[in-house]
mmCIF file with all atom_site columns, C-alpha atoms in Angstrom:
data_model
loop_
_atom_site.group_PDB
_atom_site.id
_atom_site.type_symbol
_atom_site.label_atom_id
_atom_site.label_alt_id
_atom_site.label_comp_id
_atom_site.label_asym_id
_atom_site.label_entity_id
_atom_site.label_seq_id
_atom_site.pdbx_PDB_ins_code
_atom_site.Cartn_x
_atom_site.Cartn_y
_atom_site.Cartn_z
_atom_site.occupancy
_atom_site.B_iso_or_equiv
_atom_site.pdbx_formal_charge
_atom_site.auth_seq_id
_atom_site.auth_comp_id
_atom_site.auth_asym_id
_atom_site.auth_atom_id
_atom_site.pdbx_PDB_model_num
ATOM 1   C CA . ASN P 1 1   ? -25.803 -37.025 89.779  1.00 61.00 ? 16  ASN P CA 1
ATOM 2   C CA . ALA P 1 2   ? -26.402 -37.878 93.449  1.00 74.00 ? 17  ALA P CA 1
ATOM 3   C CA . GLY P 1 3   ? -25.697 -41.626 93.170  1.00 93.00 ? 18  GLY P CA 1
ATOM 4   C CA . VAL P 1 4   ? -26.779 -43.426 96.340  1.00 96.00 ? 19  VAL P CA 1
ATOM 5   C CA . THR P 1 5   ? -28.198 -41.277 99.132  1.00 96.00 ? 20  THR P CA 1
ATOM 6   C CA . GLN P 1 6   ? -28.912 -42.469 102.648 1.00 97.00 ? 21  GLN P CA 1
ATOM 7   C CA . THR P 1 7   ? -31.017 -40.650 105.190 1.00 97.00 ? 22  THR P CA 1
ATOM 8   C CA . PRO P 1 8   ? -30.490 -39.947 107.991 1.00 97.00 ? 23  PRO P CA 1
ATOM 9   C CA . LYS P 1 9   ? -26.716 -39.831 108.412 1.00 96.00 ? 24  LYS P CA 1
ATOM 10  C CA . PHE P 1 10  ? -26.815 -40.033 112.194 1.00 96.00 ? 25  PHE P CA 1
ATOM 11  C CA . ARG P 1 11  ? -29.466 -41.190 114.638 1.00 97.00 ? 26  ARG P CA 1
ATOM 12  C CA . VAL P 1 12  ? -29.741 -42.036 118.307 1.00 97.00 ? 27  VAL P CA 1
ATOM 13  C CA . LEU P 1 13  ? -32.616 -44.296 119.339 1.00 97.00 ? 28  LEU P CA 1
ATOM 14  C CA . LYS P 1 14  ? -33.839 -45.530 122.659 1.00 97.00 ? 29  LYS P CA 1
ATOM 15  C CA . THR P 1 15  ? -34.277 -49.251 123.131 1.00 98.00 ? 30  THR P CA 1
ATOM 16  C CA . GLY P 1 16  ? -37.655 -50.323 121.803 1.00 97.00 ? 31  GLY P CA 1
ATOM 17  C CA . GLN P 1 17  ? -38.136 -47.395 119.456 1.00 97.00 ? 32  GLN P CA 1
ATOM 18  C CA . SER P 1 18  ? -38.676 -47.915 115.767 1.00 97.00 ? 33  SER P CA 1
ATOM 19  C CA . MET P 1 19  ? -37.203 -46.168 112.757 1.00 96.00 ? 34  MET P CA 1
ATOM 20  C CA . THR P 1 20  ? -36.779 -46.424 109.015 1.00 97.00 ? 35  THR P CA 1
ATOM 21  C CA . LEU P 1 21  ? -33.596 -45.819 107.071 1.00 98.00 ? 36  LEU P CA 1
ATOM 22  C CA . LEU P 1 22  ? -34.096 -44.648 103.527 1.00 97.00 ? 37  LEU P CA 1
ATOM 23  C CA . CYS P 1 23  ? -31.842 -45.449 100.614 1.00 98.00 ? 38  CYS P CA 1
ATOM 24  C CA . ALA P 1 24  ? -32.419 -43.724 97.292  1.00 97.00 ? 39  ALA P CA 1
ATOM 25  C CA . GLN P 1 25  ? -30.513 -44.223 94.059  1.00 97.00 ? 40  GLN P CA 1
ATOM 26  C CA . ASP P 1 26  ? -30.869 -42.308 90.834  1.00 95.00 ? 41  ASP P CA 1
ATOM 27  C CA . MET P 1 27  ? -28.917 -44.664 88.574  1.00 93.00 ? 42  MET P CA 1
ATOM 28  C CA . ASN P 1 28  ? -31.820 -46.956 87.596  1.00 93.00 ? 43  ASN P CA 1
ATOM 29  C CA . HIS P 1 29  ? -30.094 -49.857 89.351  1.00 92.00 ? 44  HIS P CA 1
ATOM 30  C CA . GLU P 1 30  ? -31.871 -53.181 89.708  1.00 90.00 ? 45  GLU P CA 1
ATOM 31  C CA . TYR P 1 31  ? -29.982 -54.507 92.711  1.00 90.00 ? 46  TYR P CA 1
ATOM 32  C CA . MET P 1 32  ? -29.949 -52.884 96.130  1.00 92.00 ? 47  MET P CA 1
ATOM 33  C CA . TYR P 1 33  ? -28.374 -54.018 99.388  1.00 93.00 ? 48  TYR P CA 1
ATOM 34  C CA . TRP P 1 34  ? -28.346 -53.123 103.061 1.00 96.00 ? 49  TRP P CA 1
ATOM 35  C CA . TYR P 1 35  ? -25.254 -53.878 105.159 1.00 96.00 ? 50  TYR P CA 1
ATOM 36  C CA . ARG P 1 36  ? -24.165 -53.257 108.692 1.00 97.00 ? 51  ARG P CA 1
ATOM 37  C CA . GLN P 1 37  ? -20.530 -52.623 109.565 1.00 97.00 ? 52  GLN P CA 1
ATOM 38  C CA . ASP P 1 38  ? -19.163 -53.462 112.981 1.00 95.00 ? 53  ASP P CA 1
ATOM 39  C CA . PRO P 1 39  ? -15.534 -53.443 114.143 1.00 89.00 ? 54  PRO P CA 1
ATOM 40  C CA . GLY P 1 40  ? -13.790 -56.693 113.260 1.00 86.00 ? 55  GLY P CA 1
ATOM 41  C CA . MET P 1 41  ? -16.868 -58.031 111.453 1.00 88.00 ? 56  MET P CA 1
ATOM 42  C CA . GLY P 1 42  ? -16.553 -56.360 108.072 1.00 90.00 ? 57  GLY P CA 1
ATOM 43  C CA . LEU P 1 43  ? -19.741 -55.638 106.178 1.00 93.00 ? 58  LEU P CA 1
ATOM 44  C CA . ARG P 1 44  ? -22.522 -58.107 106.787 1.00 93.00 ? 59  ARG P CA 1
ATOM 45  C CA . LEU P 1 45  ? -25.472 -58.331 104.438 1.00 91.00 ? 60  LEU P CA 1
ATOM 46  C CA . ILE P 1 46  ? -28.817 -57.718 106.134 1.00 95.00 ? 61  ILE P CA 1
ATOM 47  C CA . HIS P 1 47  ? -31.299 -57.833 103.260 1.00 94.00 ? 62  HIS P CA 1
ATOM 48  C CA . TYR P 1 48  ? -31.136 -57.252 99.545  1.00 91.00 ? 63  TYR P CA 1
ATOM 49  C CA . SER P 1 49  ? -33.359 -56.817 96.510  1.00 91.00 ? 64  SER P CA 1
ATOM 50  C CA . VAL P 1 50  ? -32.933 -57.915 92.923  1.00 88.00 ? 65  VAL P CA 1
ATOM 51  C CA . GLY P 1 51  ? -35.688 -55.685 91.591  1.00 90.00 ? 66  GLY P CA 1
ATOM 52  C CA . GLU P 1 52  ? -38.739 -53.600 92.390  1.00 93.00 ? 67  GLU P CA 1
ATOM 53  C CA . GLY P 1 53  ? -41.123 -55.490 94.636  1.00 94.00 ? 68  GLY P CA 1
ATOM 54  C CA . THR P 1 54  ? -38.589 -58.171 95.609  1.00 92.00 ? 69  THR P CA 1
ATOM 55  C CA . THR P 1 55  ? -36.617 -58.644 98.802  1.00 93.00 ? 70  THR P CA 1
ATOM 56  C CA . ALA P 1 56  ? -34.466 -61.426 100.204 1.00 91.00 ? 71  ALA P CA 1
ATOM 57  C CA . LYS P 1 57  ? -32.693 -62.186 103.458 1.00 91.00 ? 72  LYS P CA 1
ATOM 58  C CA . GLY P 1 58  ? -28.961 -61.809 103.797 1.00 89.00 ? 73  GLY P CA 1
ATOM 59  C CA . GLU P 1 59  ? -26.597 -63.021 106.495 1.00 89.00 ? 74  GLU P CA 1
ATOM 60  C CA . VAL P 1 60  ? -28.043 -61.147 109.492 1.00 95.00 ? 75  VAL P CA 1
ATOM 61  C CA . PRO P 1 61  ? -31.720 -60.357 108.804 1.00 96.00 ? 76  PRO P CA 1
ATOM 62  C CA . ASP P 1 62  ? -33.168 -60.791 112.304 1.00 97.00 ? 77  ASP P CA 1
ATOM 63  C CA . GLY P 1 63  ? -34.646 -57.637 113.783 1.00 97.00 ? 78  GLY P CA 1
ATOM 64  C CA . TYR P 1 64  ? -34.867 -55.867 110.417 1.00 98.00 ? 79  TYR P CA 1
ATOM 65  C CA . ASN P 1 65  ? -37.443 -55.578 107.690 1.00 97.00 ? 80  ASN P CA 1
ATOM 66  C CA . VAL P 1 66  ? -37.163 -54.078 104.220 1.00 97.00 ? 81  VAL P CA 1
ATOM 67  C CA . SER P 1 67  ? -39.335 -52.911 101.380 1.00 97.00 ? 82  SER P CA 1
ATOM 68  C CA . ARG P 1 68  ? -38.692 -52.054 97.732  1.00 97.00 ? 83  ARG P CA 1
ATOM 69  C CA . LEU P 1 69  ? -41.954 -50.533 96.552  1.00 95.00 ? 84  LEU P CA 1
ATOM 70  C CA . LYS P 1 70  ? -40.204 -48.297 94.063  1.00 96.00 ? 85  LYS P CA 1
ATOM 71  C CA . LYS P 1 71  ? -37.167 -49.228 92.022  1.00 96.00 ? 86  LYS P CA 1
ATOM 72  C CA . GLN P 1 72  ? -35.171 -46.268 93.244  1.00 97.00 ? 87  GLN P CA 1
ATOM 73  C CA . ASN P 1 73  ? -35.859 -46.714 96.957  1.00 97.00 ? 88  ASN P CA 1
ATOM 74  C CA . PHE P 1 74  ? -34.914 -49.416 99.444  1.00 98.00 ? 89  PHE P CA 1
ATOM 75  C CA . LEU P 1 75  ? -36.122 -48.973 103.007 1.00 98.00 ? 90  LEU P CA 1
ATOM 76  C CA . LEU P 1 76  ? -34.673 -50.665 106.074 1.00 98.00 ? 91  LEU P CA 1
ATOM 77  C CA . GLY P 1 77  ? -36.890 -50.803 109.148 1.00 98.00 ? 92  GLY P CA 1
ATOM 78  C CA . LEU P 1 78  ? -36.145 -51.502 112.776 1.00 97.00 ? 93  LEU P CA 1
ATOM 79  C CA . GLU P 1 79  ? -39.398 -52.277 114.563 1.00 93.00 ? 94  GLU P CA 1
ATOM 80  C CA . SER P 1 80  ? -38.007 -52.439 118.102 1.00 96.00 ? 95  SER P CA 1
ATOM 81  C CA . ALA P 1 81  ? -34.442 -51.230 118.302 1.00 97.00 ? 96  ALA P CA 1
ATOM 82  C CA . ALA P 1 82  ? -31.938 -53.039 120.520 1.00 97.00 ? 97  ALA P CA 1
ATOM 83  C CA . PRO P 1 83  ? -28.447 -51.962 121.648 1.00 97.00 ? 98  PRO P CA 1
ATOM 84  C CA . SER P 1 84  ? -27.024 -54.810 119.512 1.00 97.00 ? 99  SER P CA 1
ATOM 85  C CA . GLN P 1 85  ? -28.240 -52.900 116.461 1.00 98.00 ? 100 GLN P CA 1
ATOM 86  C CA . THR P 1 86  ? -25.826 -50.061 117.180 1.00 98.00 ? 101 THR P CA 1
ATOM 87  C CA . SER P 1 87  ? -23.780 -50.002 113.998 1.00 98.00 ? 102 SER P CA 1
ATOM 88  C CA . VAL P 1 88  ? -22.949 -48.163 110.809 1.00 97.00 ? 103 VAL P CA 1
ATOM 89  C CA . TYR P 1 89  ? -25.433 -49.044 108.077 1.00 98.00 ? 104 TYR P CA 1
ATOM 90  C CA . PHE P 1 90  ? -24.550 -48.910 104.411 1.00 97.00 ? 105 PHE P CA 1
ATOM 91  C CA . CYS P 1 91  ? -26.820 -49.087 101.421 1.00 97.00 ? 106 CYS P CA 1
ATOM 92  C CA . ALA P 1 92  ? -25.476 -50.098 98.029  1.00 94.00 ? 107 ALA P CA 1
ATOM 93  C CA . SER P 1 93  ? -26.886 -50.488 94.549  1.00 93.00 ? 108 SER P CA 1
ATOM 94  C CA . SER P 1 94  ? -25.770 -52.141 91.346  1.00 89.00 ? 109 SER P CA 1
ATOM 95  C CA . TYR P 1 95  ? -26.993 -52.018 87.768  1.00 81.00 ? 110 TYR P CA 1
ATOM 96  C CA . GLY P 1 96  ? -26.605 -55.732 87.420  1.00 69.00 ? 111 GLY P CA 1
ATOM 97  C CA . VAL P 1 97  ? -24.147 -58.529 87.475  1.00 59.00 ? 112 VAL P CA 1
ATOM 98  C CA . PRO P 1 98  ? -21.239 -58.445 87.377  1.00 58.00 ? 113 PRO P CA 1
ATOM 99  C CA . LEU P 1 99  ? -20.855 -54.697 87.721  1.00 72.00 ? 114 LEU P CA 1
ATOM 100 C CA . GLU P 1 100 ? -19.612 -53.177 90.930  1.00 83.00 ? 115 GLU P CA 1
ATOM 101 C CA . ALA P 1 101 ? -21.884 -51.836 93.646  1.00 88.00 ? 116 ALA P CA 1
ATOM 102 C CA . PHE P 1 102 ? -22.074 -48.155 94.522  1.00 92.00 ? 117 PHE P CA 1
ATOM 103 C CA . PHE P 1 103 ? -22.378 -47.242 98.166  1.00 95.00 ? 118 PHE P CA 1
ATOM 104 C CA . GLY P 1 104 ? -24.101 -44.548 100.131 1.00 96.00 ? 119 GLY P CA 1
ATOM 105 C CA . GLN P 1 105 ? -22.238 -42.546 102.751 1.00 95.00 ? 120 GLN P CA 1
ATOM 106 C CA . GLY P 1 106 ? -23.512 -44.639 105.635 1.00 96.00 ? 121 GLY P CA 1
ATOM 107 C CA . THR P 1 107 ? -25.806 -44.070 108.615 1.00 97.00 ? 122 THR P CA 1
ATOM 108 C CA . ARG P 1 108 ? -24.375 -44.168 112.107 1.00 97.00 ? 123 ARG P CA 1
ATOM 109 C CA . LEU P 1 109 ? -27.047 -45.540 114.421 1.00 98.00 ? 124 LEU P CA 1
ATOM 110 C CA . THR P 1 110 ? -26.709 -45.686 118.180 1.00 97.00 ? 125 THR P CA 1
ATOM 111 C CA . VAL P 1 111 ? -29.283 -47.491 120.306 1.00 97.00 ? 126 VAL P CA 1
ATOM 112 C CA . VAL P 1 112 ? -29.152 -46.611 123.997 1.00 97.00 ? 127 VAL P CA 1
ATOM 113 C CA . ALA B 2 1   ? -22.391 -71.348 101.473 1.00 72.00 ? 23  ALA B CA 1
ATOM 114 C CA . GLN B 2 2   ? -20.444 -68.430 100.108 1.00 81.00 ? 24  GLN B CA 1
ATOM 115 C CA . LYS B 2 3   ? -17.687 -67.107 102.307 1.00 89.00 ? 25  LYS B CA 1
ATOM 116 C CA . ILE B 2 4   ? -14.887 -64.561 102.045 1.00 94.00 ? 26  ILE B CA 1
ATOM 117 C CA . THR B 2 5   ? -11.853 -64.818 104.329 1.00 96.00 ? 27  THR B CA 1
ATOM 118 C CA . GLN B 2 6   ? -9.302  -62.094 104.932 1.00 97.00 ? 28  GLN B CA 1
ATOM 119 C CA . THR B 2 7   ? -6.746  -63.378 107.423 1.00 96.00 ? 29  THR B CA 1
ATOM 120 C CA . GLN B 2 8   ? -4.690  -60.199 107.837 1.00 96.00 ? 30  GLN B CA 1
ATOM 121 C CA . PRO B 2 9   ? -6.365  -57.804 110.292 1.00 94.00 ? 31  PRO B CA 1
ATOM 122 C CA . GLY B 2 10  ? -3.603  -55.258 109.761 1.00 95.00 ? 32  GLY B CA 1
ATOM 123 C CA . MET B 2 11  ? -0.586  -54.663 107.541 1.00 95.00 ? 33  MET B CA 1
ATOM 124 C CA . PHE B 2 12  ? 2.278   -52.190 107.419 1.00 96.00 ? 34  PHE B CA 1
ATOM 125 C CA . VAL B 2 13  ? 4.156   -51.205 104.272 1.00 97.00 ? 35  VAL B CA 1
ATOM 126 C CA . GLN B 2 14  ? 6.829   -48.647 103.521 1.00 97.00 ? 36  GLN B CA 1
ATOM 127 C CA . GLU B 2 15  ? 5.982   -45.912 101.096 1.00 97.00 ? 37  GLU B CA 1
ATOM 128 C CA . LYS B 2 16  ? 6.866   -46.805 97.478  1.00 97.00 ? 38  LYS B CA 1
ATOM 129 C CA . GLU B 2 17  ? 6.963   -50.528 98.212  1.00 98.00 ? 39  GLU B CA 1
ATOM 130 C CA . ALA B 2 18  ? 4.479   -53.113 96.965  1.00 98.00 ? 40  ALA B CA 1
ATOM 131 C CA . VAL B 2 19  ? 2.056   -54.892 99.284  1.00 98.00 ? 41  VAL B CA 1
ATOM 132 C CA . THR B 2 20  ? -0.209  -57.922 98.894  1.00 98.00 ? 42  THR B CA 1
ATOM 133 C CA . LEU B 2 21  ? -3.508  -58.205 100.732 1.00 98.00 ? 43  LEU B CA 1
ATOM 134 C CA . ASP B 2 22  ? -4.827  -61.739 100.992 1.00 98.00 ? 44  ASP B CA 1
ATOM 135 C CA . CYS B 2 23  ? -8.329  -62.927 100.179 1.00 98.00 ? 45  CYS B CA 1
ATOM 136 C CA . THR B 2 24  ? -9.681  -66.456 99.901  1.00 97.00 ? 46  THR B CA 1
ATOM 137 C CA . TYR B 2 25  ? -13.220 -67.399 99.019  1.00 96.00 ? 47  TYR B CA 1
ATOM 138 C CA . ASP B 2 26  ? -15.523 -70.348 99.081  1.00 93.00 ? 48  ASP B CA 1
ATOM 139 C CA . THR B 2 27  ? -18.332 -70.984 96.640  1.00 88.00 ? 49  THR B CA 1
ATOM 140 C CA . SER B 2 28  ? -19.940 -73.909 94.884  1.00 85.00 ? 50  SER B CA 1
ATOM 141 C CA . ASP B 2 29  ? -20.861 -71.862 91.828  1.00 83.00 ? 51  ASP B CA 1
ATOM 142 C CA . GLN B 2 30  ? -18.807 -71.820 88.655  1.00 84.00 ? 52  GLN B CA 1
ATOM 143 C CA . SER B 2 31  ? -19.577 -68.221 87.770  1.00 84.00 ? 53  SER B CA 1
ATOM 144 C CA . TYR B 2 32  ? -18.812 -65.531 90.301  1.00 87.00 ? 54  TYR B CA 1
ATOM 145 C CA . GLY B 2 33  ? -17.235 -62.123 90.571  1.00 89.00 ? 55  GLY B CA 1
ATOM 146 C CA . LEU B 2 34  ? -14.595 -60.878 92.968  1.00 93.00 ? 56  LEU B CA 1
ATOM 147 C CA . PHE B 2 35  ? -14.224 -57.261 94.016  1.00 94.00 ? 57  PHE B CA 1
ATOM 148 C CA . TRP B 2 36  ? -11.938 -55.145 96.136  1.00 97.00 ? 58  TRP B CA 1
ATOM 149 C CA . TYR B 2 37  ? -13.076 -51.999 97.899  1.00 96.00 ? 59  TYR B CA 1
ATOM 150 C CA . LYS B 2 38  ? -11.160 -49.363 99.823  1.00 97.00 ? 60  LYS B CA 1
ATOM 151 C CA . GLN B 2 39  ? -12.571 -47.612 102.866 1.00 97.00 ? 61  GLN B CA 1
ATOM 152 C CA . PRO B 2 40  ? -10.520 -44.603 104.027 1.00 97.00 ? 62  PRO B CA 1
ATOM 153 C CA . SER B 2 41  ? -10.972 -43.118 107.469 1.00 95.00 ? 63  SER B CA 1
ATOM 154 C CA . SER B 2 42  ? -13.693 -40.856 106.098 1.00 94.00 ? 64  SER B CA 1
ATOM 155 C CA . GLY B 2 43  ? -15.891 -43.947 105.765 1.00 93.00 ? 65  GLY B CA 1
ATOM 156 C CA . GLU B 2 44  ? -16.921 -44.081 102.120 1.00 93.00 ? 66  GLU B CA 1
ATOM 157 C CA . MET B 2 45  ? -16.596 -47.296 100.132 1.00 95.00 ? 67  MET B CA 1
ATOM 158 C CA . ILE B 2 46  ? -14.517 -46.949 96.975  1.00 94.00 ? 68  ILE B CA 1
ATOM 159 C CA . PHE B 2 47  ? -14.526 -49.640 94.292  1.00 93.00 ? 69  PHE B CA 1
ATOM 160 C CA . LEU B 2 48  ? -11.001 -50.608 93.191  1.00 96.00 ? 70  LEU B CA 1
ATOM 161 C CA . ILE B 2 49  ? -10.981 -53.648 90.947  1.00 95.00 ? 71  ILE B CA 1
ATOM 162 C CA . TYR B 2 50  ? -13.066 -56.558 89.648  1.00 93.00 ? 72  TYR B CA 1
ATOM 163 C CA . GLN B 2 51  ? -12.240 -60.108 88.507  1.00 94.00 ? 73  GLN B CA 1
ATOM 164 C CA . GLY B 2 52  ? -14.722 -62.492 86.914  1.00 90.00 ? 74  GLY B CA 1
ATOM 165 C CA . SER B 2 53  ? -14.344 -66.210 87.451  1.00 90.00 ? 75  SER B CA 1
ATOM 166 C CA . TYR B 2 54  ? -14.111 -66.818 83.715  1.00 90.00 ? 76  TYR B CA 1
ATOM 167 C CA . ASP B 2 55  ? -11.535 -64.090 83.098  1.00 90.00 ? 77  ASP B CA 1
ATOM 168 C CA . GLU B 2 56  ? -8.298  -65.750 82.061  1.00 88.00 ? 78  GLU B CA 1
ATOM 169 C CA . GLN B 2 57  ? -6.076  -62.772 82.770  1.00 94.00 ? 79  GLN B CA 1
ATOM 170 C CA . ASN B 2 58  ? -5.567  -61.077 86.111  1.00 96.00 ? 80  ASN B CA 1
ATOM 171 C CA . ALA B 2 59  ? -7.368  -57.757 86.390  1.00 96.00 ? 81  ALA B CA 1
ATOM 172 C CA . THR B 2 60  ? -5.339  -54.556 86.646  1.00 97.00 ? 82  THR B CA 1
ATOM 173 C CA . GLU B 2 61  ? -6.364  -50.966 87.377  1.00 96.00 ? 83  GLU B CA 1
ATOM 174 C CA . GLY B 2 62  ? -3.479  -48.555 87.596  1.00 97.00 ? 84  GLY B CA 1
ATOM 175 C CA . ARG B 2 63  ? -1.417  -49.470 90.670  1.00 98.00 ? 85  ARG B CA 1
ATOM 176 C CA . TYR B 2 64  ? -3.900  -52.186 91.653  1.00 98.00 ? 86  TYR B CA 1
ATOM 177 C CA . SER B 2 65  ? -3.777  -55.723 90.364  1.00 98.00 ? 87  SER B CA 1
ATOM 178 C CA . LEU B 2 66  ? -5.657  -58.811 91.385  1.00 97.00 ? 88  LEU B CA 1
ATOM 179 C CA . ASN B 2 67  ? -3.689  -62.040 91.680  1.00 96.00 ? 89  ASN B CA 1
ATOM 180 C CA . PHE B 2 68  ? -6.415  -64.536 90.816  1.00 96.00 ? 90  PHE B CA 1
ATOM 181 C CA . GLN B 2 69  ? -5.654  -68.199 91.515  1.00 96.00 ? 91  GLN B CA 1
ATOM 182 C CA . LYS B 2 70  ? -8.865  -70.050 90.790  1.00 94.00 ? 92  LYS B CA 1
ATOM 183 C CA . ALA B 2 71  ? -7.728  -73.517 91.848  1.00 93.00 ? 93  ALA B CA 1
ATOM 184 C CA . ARG B 2 72  ? -6.648  -72.163 95.234  1.00 95.00 ? 94  ARG B CA 1
ATOM 185 C CA . LYS B 2 73  ? -9.743  -69.929 95.468  1.00 95.00 ? 95  LYS B CA 1
ATOM 186 C CA . SER B 2 74  ? -7.672  -66.876 96.201  1.00 97.00 ? 96  SER B CA 1
ATOM 187 C CA . ALA B 2 75  ? -7.989  -63.320 94.916  1.00 97.00 ? 97  ALA B CA 1
ATOM 188 C CA . ASN B 2 76  ? -5.189  -61.292 96.454  1.00 98.00 ? 98  ASN B CA 1
ATOM 189 C CA . LEU B 2 77  ? -4.920  -57.548 95.890  1.00 98.00 ? 99  LEU B CA 1
ATOM 190 C CA . VAL B 2 78  ? -1.487  -56.218 94.985  1.00 98.00 ? 100 VAL B CA 1
ATOM 191 C CA . ILE B 2 79  ? -0.805  -52.506 95.411  1.00 98.00 ? 101 ILE B CA 1
ATOM 192 C CA . SER B 2 80  ? 2.384   -51.380 93.731  1.00 97.00 ? 102 SER B CA 1
ATOM 193 C CA . ALA B 2 81  ? 4.387   -48.315 94.742  1.00 96.00 ? 103 ALA B CA 1
ATOM 194 C CA . SER B 2 82  ? 2.390   -47.644 97.913  1.00 97.00 ? 104 SER B CA 1
ATOM 195 C CA . GLN B 2 83  ? 1.448   -44.078 98.722  1.00 97.00 ? 105 GLN B CA 1
ATOM 196 C CA . LEU B 2 84  ? 0.500   -42.481 102.038 1.00 97.00 ? 106 LEU B CA 1
ATOM 197 C CA . GLY B 2 85  ? -3.021  -42.064 100.691 1.00 97.00 ? 107 GLY B CA 1
ATOM 198 C CA . ASP B 2 86  ? -3.344  -45.844 100.386 1.00 98.00 ? 108 ASP B CA 1
ATOM 199 C CA . SER B 2 87  ? -3.672  -46.099 104.165 1.00 98.00 ? 109 SER B CA 1
ATOM 200 C CA . ALA B 2 88  ? -7.199  -47.434 104.614 1.00 98.00 ? 110 ALA B CA 1
ATOM 201 C CA . MET B 2 89  ? -9.304  -50.500 105.276 1.00 97.00 ? 111 MET B CA 1
ATOM 202 C CA . TYR B 2 90  ? -9.513  -52.860 102.308 1.00 98.00 ? 112 TYR B CA 1
ATOM 203 C CA . PHE B 2 91  ? -12.384 -55.258 101.755 1.00 97.00 ? 113 PHE B CA 1
ATOM 204 C CA . CYS B 2 92  ? -12.590 -58.262 99.469  1.00 97.00 ? 114 CYS B CA 1
ATOM 205 C CA . ALA B 2 93  ? -16.077 -59.113 98.219  1.00 94.00 ? 115 ALA B CA 1
ATOM 206 C CA . MET B 2 94  ? -17.789 -61.746 96.080  1.00 91.00 ? 116 MET B CA 1
ATOM 207 C CA . ARG B 2 95  ? -20.966 -61.839 94.044  1.00 86.00 ? 117 ARG B CA 1
ATOM 208 C CA . ASP B 2 96  ? -22.251 -65.331 93.540  1.00 72.00 ? 118 ASP B CA 1
ATOM 209 C CA . PRO B 2 97  ? -23.428 -66.165 90.927  1.00 62.00 ? 119 PRO B CA 1
ATOM 210 C CA . ILE B 2 98  ? -22.790 -63.473 88.351  1.00 54.00 ? 120 ILE B CA 1
ATOM 211 C CA . TYR B 2 99  ? -24.923 -64.782 85.525  1.00 53.00 ? 121 TYR B CA 1
ATOM 212 C CA . GLY B 2 100 ? -28.457 -65.735 86.296  1.00 53.00 ? 122 GLY B CA 1
ATOM 213 C CA . GLY B 2 101 ? -29.376 -67.445 89.528  1.00 53.00 ? 123 GLY B CA 1
ATOM 214 C CA . ALA B 2 102 ? -31.696 -66.355 92.265  1.00 49.00 ? 124 ALA B CA 1
ATOM 215 C CA . THR B 2 103 ? -29.283 -65.177 94.921  1.00 58.00 ? 125 THR B CA 1
ATOM 216 C CA . ASN B 2 104 ? -26.983 -62.512 93.538  1.00 67.00 ? 126 ASN B CA 1
ATOM 217 C CA . LYS B 2 105 ? -25.700 -61.839 97.001  1.00 76.00 ? 127 LYS B CA 1
ATOM 218 C CA . LEU B 2 106 ? -22.742 -59.537 97.381  1.00 82.00 ? 128 LEU B CA 1
ATOM 219 C CA . ILE B 2 107 ? -20.808 -60.557 100.483 1.00 88.00 ? 129 ILE B CA 1
ATOM 220 C CA . PHE B 2 108 ? -17.720 -59.089 102.105 1.00 92.00 ? 130 PHE B CA 1
ATOM 221 C CA . GLY B 2 109 ? -14.761 -60.221 104.150 1.00 95.00 ? 131 GLY B CA 1
ATOM 222 C CA . THR B 2 110 ? -13.769 -58.701 107.490 1.00 95.00 ? 132 THR B CA 1
ATOM 223 C CA . GLY B 2 111 ? -11.201 -56.392 105.949 1.00 96.00 ? 133 GLY B CA 1
ATOM 224 C CA . THR B 2 112 ? -7.489  -55.604 106.247 1.00 97.00 ? 134 THR B CA 1
ATOM 225 C CA . LEU B 2 113 ? -6.300  -52.315 107.691 1.00 97.00 ? 135 LEU B CA 1
ATOM 226 C CA . LEU B 2 114 ? -3.302  -51.090 105.710 1.00 98.00 ? 136 LEU B CA 1
ATOM 227 C CA . ALA B 2 115 ? -0.940  -48.489 107.106 1.00 98.00 ? 137 ALA B CA 1
ATOM 228 C CA . VAL B 2 116 ? 1.613   -46.946 104.744 1.00 98.00 ? 138 VAL B CA 1
ATOM 229 C CA . GLN B 2 117 ? 4.656   -45.614 106.549 1.00 97.00 ? 139 GLN B CA 1
ATOM 230 C CA . PRO B 2 118 ? 6.834   -42.778 105.191 1.00 95.00 ? 140 PRO B CA 1
#
């Protein structure tokens, strides 16, 4: 049972480049979340989804887009990367409320 | 708006002693859930304990207990008999609301870095 898988695990982008982070879960979870983790800031919610075909903005959505075309996948896109988007990105999923969320291993993204 | 506050950036504790990590929250909803996660230096997020707003008793999971004081909006994590392997970052989180509602956000505090000393 893989749980929550994020790809890639590491990436270096140049300013202005685009990329997509993929999150896949095999637990049939309804809820999925994307966070970024920065020193001293904790985990901040970027976007989330409460089911296939739905997305909603979190605390820091600017500069990111998401899609949930399939229940098991939640994609996070950066259309034009900026150095301020250098961070560790975590995906999480949850079966429903109030059960706990399961996290992926994280993606370390550096924008130069 | 929902908010989680962890006021202790870092804590030290002696091995085998108990330690309390503080967490306060702000929400206008009556039903919500509170979580604690551990993040060791390897980076993964490990779920520790959950408390629902309607739970009358404090949650416990092994050496972890959650001191839930609803009127004060606090949900402190107590680790008993600290071990060297408890050294990690600890995050308090809240899901609001937990039954129904359109948001179902899961938000986190800024974390407390715990160092257990031998």
